[in-house]
PDB file of C-alpha atoms in Angstrom:
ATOM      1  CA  UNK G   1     -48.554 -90.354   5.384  1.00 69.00           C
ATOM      2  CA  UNK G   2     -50.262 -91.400   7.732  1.00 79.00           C
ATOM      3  CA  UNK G   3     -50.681 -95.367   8.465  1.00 91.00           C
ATOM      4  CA  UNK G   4     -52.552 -95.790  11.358  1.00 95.00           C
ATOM      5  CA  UNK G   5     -56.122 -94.215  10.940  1.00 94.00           C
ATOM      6  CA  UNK G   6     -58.964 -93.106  13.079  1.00 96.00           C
ATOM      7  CA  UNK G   7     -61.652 -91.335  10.705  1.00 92.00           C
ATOM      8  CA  UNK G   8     -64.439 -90.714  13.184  1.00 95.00           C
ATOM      9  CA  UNK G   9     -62.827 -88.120  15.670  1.00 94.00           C
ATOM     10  CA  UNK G  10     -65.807 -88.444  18.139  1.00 97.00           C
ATOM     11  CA  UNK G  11     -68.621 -90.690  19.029  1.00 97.00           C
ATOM     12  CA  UNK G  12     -71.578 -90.552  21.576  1.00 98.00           C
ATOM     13  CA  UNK G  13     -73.413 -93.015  22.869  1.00 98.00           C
ATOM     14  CA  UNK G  14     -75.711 -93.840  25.169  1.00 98.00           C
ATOM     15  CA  UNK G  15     -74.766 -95.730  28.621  1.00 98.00           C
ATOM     16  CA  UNK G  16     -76.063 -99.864  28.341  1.00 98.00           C
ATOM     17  CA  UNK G  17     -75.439 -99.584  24.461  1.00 98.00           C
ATOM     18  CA  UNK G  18     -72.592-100.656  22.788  1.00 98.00           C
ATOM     19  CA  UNK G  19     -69.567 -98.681  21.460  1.00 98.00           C
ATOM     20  CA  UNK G  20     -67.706 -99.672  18.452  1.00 98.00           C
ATOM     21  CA  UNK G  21     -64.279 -97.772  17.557  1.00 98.00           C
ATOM     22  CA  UNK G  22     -62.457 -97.999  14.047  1.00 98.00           C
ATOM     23  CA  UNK G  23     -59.152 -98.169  13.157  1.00 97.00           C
ATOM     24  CA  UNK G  24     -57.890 -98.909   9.462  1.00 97.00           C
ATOM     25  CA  UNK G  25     -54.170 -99.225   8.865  1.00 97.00           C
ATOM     26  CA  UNK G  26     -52.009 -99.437   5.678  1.00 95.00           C
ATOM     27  CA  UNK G  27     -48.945-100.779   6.581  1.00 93.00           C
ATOM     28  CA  UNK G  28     -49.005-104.889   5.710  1.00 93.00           C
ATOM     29  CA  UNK G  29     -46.000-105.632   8.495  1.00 93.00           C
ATOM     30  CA  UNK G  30     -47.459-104.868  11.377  1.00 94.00           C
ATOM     31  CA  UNK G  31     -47.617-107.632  13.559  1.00 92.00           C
ATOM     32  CA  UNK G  32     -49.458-106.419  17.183  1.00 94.00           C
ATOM     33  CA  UNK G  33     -52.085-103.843  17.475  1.00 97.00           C
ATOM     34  CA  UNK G  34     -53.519-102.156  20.763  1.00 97.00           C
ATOM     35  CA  UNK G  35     -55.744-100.197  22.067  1.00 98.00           C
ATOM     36  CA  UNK G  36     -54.841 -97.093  24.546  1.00 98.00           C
ATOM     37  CA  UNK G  37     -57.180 -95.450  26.392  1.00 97.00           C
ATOM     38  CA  UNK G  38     -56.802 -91.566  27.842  1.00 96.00           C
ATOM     39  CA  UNK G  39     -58.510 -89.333  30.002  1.00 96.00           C
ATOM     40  CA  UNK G  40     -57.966 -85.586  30.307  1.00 93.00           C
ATOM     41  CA  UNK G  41     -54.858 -84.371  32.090  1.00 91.00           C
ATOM     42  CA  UNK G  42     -53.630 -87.949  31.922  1.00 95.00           C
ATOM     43  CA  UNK G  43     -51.087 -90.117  29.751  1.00 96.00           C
ATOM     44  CA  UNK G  44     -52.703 -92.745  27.628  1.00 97.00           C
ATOM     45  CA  UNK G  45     -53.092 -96.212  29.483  1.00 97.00           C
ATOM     46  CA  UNK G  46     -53.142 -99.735  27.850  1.00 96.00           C
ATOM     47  CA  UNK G  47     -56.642-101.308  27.855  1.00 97.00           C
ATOM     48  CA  UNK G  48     -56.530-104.587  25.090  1.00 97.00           C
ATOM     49  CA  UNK G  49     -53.988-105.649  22.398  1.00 96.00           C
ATOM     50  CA  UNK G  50     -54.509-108.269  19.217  1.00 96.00           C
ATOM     51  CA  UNK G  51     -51.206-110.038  17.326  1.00 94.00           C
ATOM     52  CA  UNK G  52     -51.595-110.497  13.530  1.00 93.00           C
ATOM     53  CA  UNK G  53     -52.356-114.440  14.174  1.00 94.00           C
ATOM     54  CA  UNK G  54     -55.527-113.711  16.120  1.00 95.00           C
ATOM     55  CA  UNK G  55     -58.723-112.072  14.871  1.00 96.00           C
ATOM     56  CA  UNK G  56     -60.278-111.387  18.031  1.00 97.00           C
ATOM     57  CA  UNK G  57     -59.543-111.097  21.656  1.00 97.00           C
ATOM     58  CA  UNK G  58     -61.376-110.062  24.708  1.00 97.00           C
ATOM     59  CA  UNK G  59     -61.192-108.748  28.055  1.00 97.00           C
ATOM     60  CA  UNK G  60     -64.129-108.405  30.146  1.00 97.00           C
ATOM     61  CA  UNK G  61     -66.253-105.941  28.150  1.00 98.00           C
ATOM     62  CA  UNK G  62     -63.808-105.212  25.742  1.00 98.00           C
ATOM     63  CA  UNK G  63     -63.324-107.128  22.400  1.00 98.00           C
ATOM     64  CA  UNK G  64     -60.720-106.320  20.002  1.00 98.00           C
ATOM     65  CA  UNK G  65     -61.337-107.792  16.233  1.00 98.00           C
ATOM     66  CA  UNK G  66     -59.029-107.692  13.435  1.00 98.00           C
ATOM     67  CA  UNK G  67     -59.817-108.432   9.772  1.00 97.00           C
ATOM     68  CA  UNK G  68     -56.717-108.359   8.221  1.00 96.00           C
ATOM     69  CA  UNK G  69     -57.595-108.428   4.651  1.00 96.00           C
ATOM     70  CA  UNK G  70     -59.181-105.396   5.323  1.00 97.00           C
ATOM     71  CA  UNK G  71     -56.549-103.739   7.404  1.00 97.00           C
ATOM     72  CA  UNK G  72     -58.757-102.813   9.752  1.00 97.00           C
ATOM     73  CA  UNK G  73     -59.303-102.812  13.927  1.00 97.00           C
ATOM     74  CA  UNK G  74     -61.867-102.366  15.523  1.00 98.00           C
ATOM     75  CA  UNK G  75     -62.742-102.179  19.739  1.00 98.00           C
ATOM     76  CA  UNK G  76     -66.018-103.218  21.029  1.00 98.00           C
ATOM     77  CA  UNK G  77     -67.476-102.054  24.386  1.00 98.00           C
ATOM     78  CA  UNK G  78     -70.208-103.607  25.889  1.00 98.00           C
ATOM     79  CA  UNK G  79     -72.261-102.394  27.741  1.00 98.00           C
ATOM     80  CA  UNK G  80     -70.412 -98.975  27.548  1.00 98.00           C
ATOM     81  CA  UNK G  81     -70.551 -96.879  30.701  1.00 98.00           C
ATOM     82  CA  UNK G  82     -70.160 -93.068  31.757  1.00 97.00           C
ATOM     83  CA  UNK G  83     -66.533 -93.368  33.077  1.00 97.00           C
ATOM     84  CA  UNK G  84     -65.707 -95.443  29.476  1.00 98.00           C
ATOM     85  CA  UNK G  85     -65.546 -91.562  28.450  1.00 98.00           C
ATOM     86  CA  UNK G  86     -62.115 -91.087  27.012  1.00 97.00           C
ATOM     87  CA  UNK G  87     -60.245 -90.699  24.049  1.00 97.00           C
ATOM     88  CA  UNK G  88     -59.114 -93.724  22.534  1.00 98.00           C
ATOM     89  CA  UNK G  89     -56.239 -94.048  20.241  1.00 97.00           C
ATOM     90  CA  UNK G  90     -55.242 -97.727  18.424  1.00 97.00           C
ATOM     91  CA  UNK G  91     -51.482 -98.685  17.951  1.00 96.00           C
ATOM     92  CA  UNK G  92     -49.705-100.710  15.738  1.00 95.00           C
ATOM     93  CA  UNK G  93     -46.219-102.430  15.312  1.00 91.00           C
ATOM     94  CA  UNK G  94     -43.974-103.689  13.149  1.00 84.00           C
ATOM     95  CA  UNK G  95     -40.828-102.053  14.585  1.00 81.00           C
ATOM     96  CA  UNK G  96     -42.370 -99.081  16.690  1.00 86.00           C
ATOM     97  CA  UNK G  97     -45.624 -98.120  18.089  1.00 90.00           C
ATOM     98  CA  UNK G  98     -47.787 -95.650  15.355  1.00 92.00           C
ATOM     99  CA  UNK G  99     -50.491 -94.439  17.057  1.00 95.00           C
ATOM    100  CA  UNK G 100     -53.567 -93.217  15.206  1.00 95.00           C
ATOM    101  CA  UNK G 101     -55.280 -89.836  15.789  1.00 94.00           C
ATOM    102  CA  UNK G 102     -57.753 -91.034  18.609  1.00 96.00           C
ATOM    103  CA  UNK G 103     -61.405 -91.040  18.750  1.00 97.00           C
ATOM    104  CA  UNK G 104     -63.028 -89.232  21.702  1.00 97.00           C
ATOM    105  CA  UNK G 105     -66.051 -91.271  23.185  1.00 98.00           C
ATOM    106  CA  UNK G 106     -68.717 -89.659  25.138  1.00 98.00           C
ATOM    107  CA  UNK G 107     -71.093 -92.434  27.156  1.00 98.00           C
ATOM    108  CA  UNK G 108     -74.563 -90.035  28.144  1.00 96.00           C
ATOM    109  CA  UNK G 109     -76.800 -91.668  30.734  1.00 93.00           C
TER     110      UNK G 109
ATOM    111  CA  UNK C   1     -45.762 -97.090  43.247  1.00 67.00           C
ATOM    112  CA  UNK C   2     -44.243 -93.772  41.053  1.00 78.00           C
ATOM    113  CA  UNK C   3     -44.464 -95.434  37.513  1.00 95.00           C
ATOM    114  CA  UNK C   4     -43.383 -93.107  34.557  1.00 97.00           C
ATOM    115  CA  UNK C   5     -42.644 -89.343  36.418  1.00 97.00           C
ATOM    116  CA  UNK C   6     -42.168 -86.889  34.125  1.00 98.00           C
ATOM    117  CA  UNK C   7     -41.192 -83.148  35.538  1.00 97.00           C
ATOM    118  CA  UNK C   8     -42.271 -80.507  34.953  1.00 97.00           C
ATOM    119  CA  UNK C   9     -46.157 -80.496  34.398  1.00 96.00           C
ATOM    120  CA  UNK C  10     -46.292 -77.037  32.453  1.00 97.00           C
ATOM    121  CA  UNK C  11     -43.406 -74.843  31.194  1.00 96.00           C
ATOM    122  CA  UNK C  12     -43.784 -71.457  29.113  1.00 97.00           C
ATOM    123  CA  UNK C  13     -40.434 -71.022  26.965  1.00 97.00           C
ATOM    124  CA  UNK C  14     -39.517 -68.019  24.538  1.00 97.00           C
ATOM    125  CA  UNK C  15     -38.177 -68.726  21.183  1.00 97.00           C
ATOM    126  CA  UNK C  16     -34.455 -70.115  20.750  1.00 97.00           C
ATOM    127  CA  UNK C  17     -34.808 -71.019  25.101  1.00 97.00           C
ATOM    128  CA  UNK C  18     -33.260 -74.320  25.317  1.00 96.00           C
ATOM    129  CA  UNK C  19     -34.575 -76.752  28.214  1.00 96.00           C
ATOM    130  CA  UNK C  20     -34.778 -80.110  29.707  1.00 97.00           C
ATOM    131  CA  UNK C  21     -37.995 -82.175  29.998  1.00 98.00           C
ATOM    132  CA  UNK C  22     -37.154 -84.736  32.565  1.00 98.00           C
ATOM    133  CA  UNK C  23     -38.535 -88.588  32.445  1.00 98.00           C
ATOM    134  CA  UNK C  24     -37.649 -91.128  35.378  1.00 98.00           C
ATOM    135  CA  UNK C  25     -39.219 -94.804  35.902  1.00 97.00           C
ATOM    136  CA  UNK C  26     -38.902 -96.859  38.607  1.00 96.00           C
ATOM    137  CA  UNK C  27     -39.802-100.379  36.913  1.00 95.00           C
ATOM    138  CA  UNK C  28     -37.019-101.230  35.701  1.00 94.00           C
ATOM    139  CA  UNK C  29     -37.951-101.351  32.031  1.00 95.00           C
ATOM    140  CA  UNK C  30     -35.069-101.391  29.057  1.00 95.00           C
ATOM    141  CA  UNK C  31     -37.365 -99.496  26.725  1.00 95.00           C
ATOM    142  CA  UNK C  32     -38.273 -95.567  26.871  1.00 96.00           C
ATOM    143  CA  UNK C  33     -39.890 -93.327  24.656  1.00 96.00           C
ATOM    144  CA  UNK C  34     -41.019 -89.755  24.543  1.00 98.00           C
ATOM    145  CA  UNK C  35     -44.111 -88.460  22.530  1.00 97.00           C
ATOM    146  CA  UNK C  36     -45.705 -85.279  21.689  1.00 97.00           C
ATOM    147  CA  UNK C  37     -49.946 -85.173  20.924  1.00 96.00           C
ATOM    148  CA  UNK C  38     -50.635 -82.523  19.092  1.00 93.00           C
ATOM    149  CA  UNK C  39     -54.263 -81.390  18.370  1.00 86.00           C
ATOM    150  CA  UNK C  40     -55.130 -84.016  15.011  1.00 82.00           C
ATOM    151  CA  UNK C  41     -52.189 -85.722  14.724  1.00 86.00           C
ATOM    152  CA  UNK C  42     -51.949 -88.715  17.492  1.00 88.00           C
ATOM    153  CA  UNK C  43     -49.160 -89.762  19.435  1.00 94.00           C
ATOM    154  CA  UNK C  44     -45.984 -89.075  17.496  1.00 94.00           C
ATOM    155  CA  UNK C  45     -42.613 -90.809  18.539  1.00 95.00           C
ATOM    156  CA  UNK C  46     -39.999 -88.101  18.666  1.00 97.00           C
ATOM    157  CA  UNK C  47     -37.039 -90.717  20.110  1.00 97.00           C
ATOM    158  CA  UNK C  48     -36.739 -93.841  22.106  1.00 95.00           C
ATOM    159  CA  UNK C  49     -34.282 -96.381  23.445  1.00 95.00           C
ATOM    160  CA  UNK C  50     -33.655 -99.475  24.260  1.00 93.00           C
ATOM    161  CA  UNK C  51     -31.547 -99.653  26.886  1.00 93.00           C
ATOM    162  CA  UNK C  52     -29.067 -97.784  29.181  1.00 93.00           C
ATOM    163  CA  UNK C  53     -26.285 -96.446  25.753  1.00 94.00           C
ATOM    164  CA  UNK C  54     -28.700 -96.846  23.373  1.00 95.00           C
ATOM    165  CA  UNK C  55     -30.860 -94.452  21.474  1.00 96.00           C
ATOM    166  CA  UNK C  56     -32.625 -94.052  18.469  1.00 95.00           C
ATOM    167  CA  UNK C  57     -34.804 -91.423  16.127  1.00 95.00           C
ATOM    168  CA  UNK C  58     -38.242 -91.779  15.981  1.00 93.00           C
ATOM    169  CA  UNK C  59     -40.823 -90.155  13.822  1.00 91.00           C
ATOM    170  CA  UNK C  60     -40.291 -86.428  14.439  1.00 95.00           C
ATOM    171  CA  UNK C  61     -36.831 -86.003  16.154  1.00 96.00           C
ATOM    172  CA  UNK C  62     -35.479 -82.901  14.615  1.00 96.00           C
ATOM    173  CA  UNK C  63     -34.979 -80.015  17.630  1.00 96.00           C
ATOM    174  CA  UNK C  64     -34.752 -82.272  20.125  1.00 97.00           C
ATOM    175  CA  UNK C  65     -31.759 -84.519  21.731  1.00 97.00           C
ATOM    176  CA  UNK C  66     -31.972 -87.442  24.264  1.00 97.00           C
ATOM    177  CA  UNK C  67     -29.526 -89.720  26.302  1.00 96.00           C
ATOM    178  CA  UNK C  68     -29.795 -92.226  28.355  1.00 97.00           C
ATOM    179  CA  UNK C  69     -27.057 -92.857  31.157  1.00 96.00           C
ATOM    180  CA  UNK C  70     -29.605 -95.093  33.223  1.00 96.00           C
ATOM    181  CA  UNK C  71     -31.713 -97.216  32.947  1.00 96.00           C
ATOM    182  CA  UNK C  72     -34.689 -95.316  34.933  1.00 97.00           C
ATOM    183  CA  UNK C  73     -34.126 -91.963  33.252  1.00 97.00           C
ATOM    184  CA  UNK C  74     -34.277 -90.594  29.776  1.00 98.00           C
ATOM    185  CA  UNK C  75     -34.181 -86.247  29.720  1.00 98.00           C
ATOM    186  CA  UNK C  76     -35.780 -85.062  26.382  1.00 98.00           C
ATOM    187  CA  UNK C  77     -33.607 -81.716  25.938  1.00 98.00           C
ATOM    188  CA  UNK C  78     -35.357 -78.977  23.675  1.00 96.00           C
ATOM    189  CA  UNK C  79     -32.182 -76.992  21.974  1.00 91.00           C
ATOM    190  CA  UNK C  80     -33.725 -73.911  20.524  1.00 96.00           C
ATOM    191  CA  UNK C  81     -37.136 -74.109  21.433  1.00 96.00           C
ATOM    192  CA  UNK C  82     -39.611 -72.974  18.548  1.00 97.00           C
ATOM    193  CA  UNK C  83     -43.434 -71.933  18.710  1.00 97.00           C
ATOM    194  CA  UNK C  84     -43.807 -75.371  16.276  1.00 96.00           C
ATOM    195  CA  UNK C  85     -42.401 -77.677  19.794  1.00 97.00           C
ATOM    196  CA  UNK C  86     -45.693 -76.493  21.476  1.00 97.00           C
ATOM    197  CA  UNK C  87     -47.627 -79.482  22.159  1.00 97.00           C
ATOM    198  CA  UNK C  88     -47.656 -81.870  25.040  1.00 97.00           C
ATOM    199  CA  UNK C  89     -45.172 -84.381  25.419  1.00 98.00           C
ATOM    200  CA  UNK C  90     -45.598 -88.005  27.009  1.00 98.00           C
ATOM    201  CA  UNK C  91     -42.390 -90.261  28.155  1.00 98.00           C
ATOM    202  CA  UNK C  92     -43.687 -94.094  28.153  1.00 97.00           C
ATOM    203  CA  UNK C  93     -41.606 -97.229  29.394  1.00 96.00           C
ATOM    204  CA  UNK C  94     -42.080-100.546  28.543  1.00 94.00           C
ATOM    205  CA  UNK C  95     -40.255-104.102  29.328  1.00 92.00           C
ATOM    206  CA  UNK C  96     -38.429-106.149  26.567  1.00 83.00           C
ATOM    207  CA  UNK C  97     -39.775-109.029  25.157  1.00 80.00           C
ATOM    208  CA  UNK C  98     -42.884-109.771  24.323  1.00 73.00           C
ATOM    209  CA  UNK C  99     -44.490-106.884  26.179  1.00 81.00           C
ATOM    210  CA  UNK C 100     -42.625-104.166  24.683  1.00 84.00           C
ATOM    211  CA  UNK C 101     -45.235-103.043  23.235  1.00 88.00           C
ATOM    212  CA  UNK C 102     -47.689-102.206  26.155  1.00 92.00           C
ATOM    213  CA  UNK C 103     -46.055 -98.709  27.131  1.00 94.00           C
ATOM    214  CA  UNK C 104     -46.722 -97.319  30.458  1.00 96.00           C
ATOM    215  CA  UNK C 105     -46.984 -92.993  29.811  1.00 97.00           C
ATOM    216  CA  UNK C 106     -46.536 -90.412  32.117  1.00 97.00           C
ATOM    217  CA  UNK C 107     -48.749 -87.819  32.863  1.00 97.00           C
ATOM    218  CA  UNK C 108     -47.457 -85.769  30.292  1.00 97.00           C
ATOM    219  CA  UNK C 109     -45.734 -81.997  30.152  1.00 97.00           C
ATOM    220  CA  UNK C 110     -47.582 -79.382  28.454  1.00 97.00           C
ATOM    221  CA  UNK C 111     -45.066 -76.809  26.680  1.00 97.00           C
ATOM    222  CA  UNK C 112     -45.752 -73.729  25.274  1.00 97.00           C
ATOM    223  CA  UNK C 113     -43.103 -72.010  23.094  1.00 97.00           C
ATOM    224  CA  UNK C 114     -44.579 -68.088  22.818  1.00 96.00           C
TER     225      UNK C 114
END
């Protein structure tokens, strides 16, 4: 069962452009969300986080939004860039972290 | 500035070997975690703790046993390692609070169990 969801395991896009990552989650008591961000041969590192009594927050060119009616997360980058090339997974919390399954973006020139 | 060090990088076990994946941190954070990412399924929580005495299960903790004597280390021990443990496993710390969330991971160990 899995409560934290990523359905698109990969997305390309093209370097200037933005990139927009989903996340849908089914578990009503979480309370902070996050994104992580990992590159090969590396552990995941913590790029952005969102609490339940925000619906957006931003850091530089990265925007979190959360629609909670929806259950649903999404990250914005913009402009995405080459080295934004990663797998990204999205968190959530109640009690402990439940990652999703990660979405692998590819930023072409 | 070490972070989360987790030793070793790679390890090849046969069945029913037992060994010890080793985590250390040198920030002083009360909570610790270990992970395995298998291919599909995310970032799993096998166990974690929240302080020096104190552990807890996470999502998938049967085969594996933890302690933690100190605050900076936290040894995930395999028991009778099975060809199902292969994956690669990530330790993470984190401070209380507020930011307990926002885990710091190591680099990760990849195990494979032939």
């Amino acid at each position: 069962d899995q409560q934290v969801k990523q359905n698109s395991p990969s997305l390309s896009v093209q370097e200037g452009r933005i990139s927009i990552l989903n996340c849908d989650y089914t578990n009503s008591m979480f309370d902070y969300f996050l994104w992580y961000k990992k590159y090969p041969a590396e552990g995941p590192t913590f790029l952005i986080s969102i609490s339940s009594i925000k619906d957006k927050n931003e850091d530089g060119r990265f925007t979190v939004f959360l629609n909670k009616s929806a259950k649903h997360l999404s990250l914005h980058i913009v402009p995405s860039q080459p080295g934004d090339s990663a797998v990204y997974f999205c968190a959530a919390s109640a009690d402990k972290l439940i990652f999703g399954t990660g979405t692998r973006l590819q930023v072409f020139p | 500035n070490a972070g989360v060090t987790q030793t070793p990088k790679f390890q090849v076990l046969k069945t029913g070997q037992s060994m010890t994946l080793q985590c250390a941190q040198d920030m002083n954070h009360e909570y610790m975690s270990w992970y395995r990412q298998d291919p599909g399924m995310g970032l799993r929580l096998i166990h974690y703790s929240v302080g020096a005495g104190i552990t807890d299960q996470g999502e998938v903790p049967n085969g594996y046993n933890v302690s933690r004597s100190t605050t900076e280390d936290f040894p995930l021990r395999l028991l009778s390692a099975a060809p199902s443990q292969t994956s690669v496993y990530f330790c993470a710390s984190s401070s209380s609070g507020s930011r307990r969330y926002i885990q710091y991971f190591g680099a990760g160990t990849r195990l494979s169990v032939l």
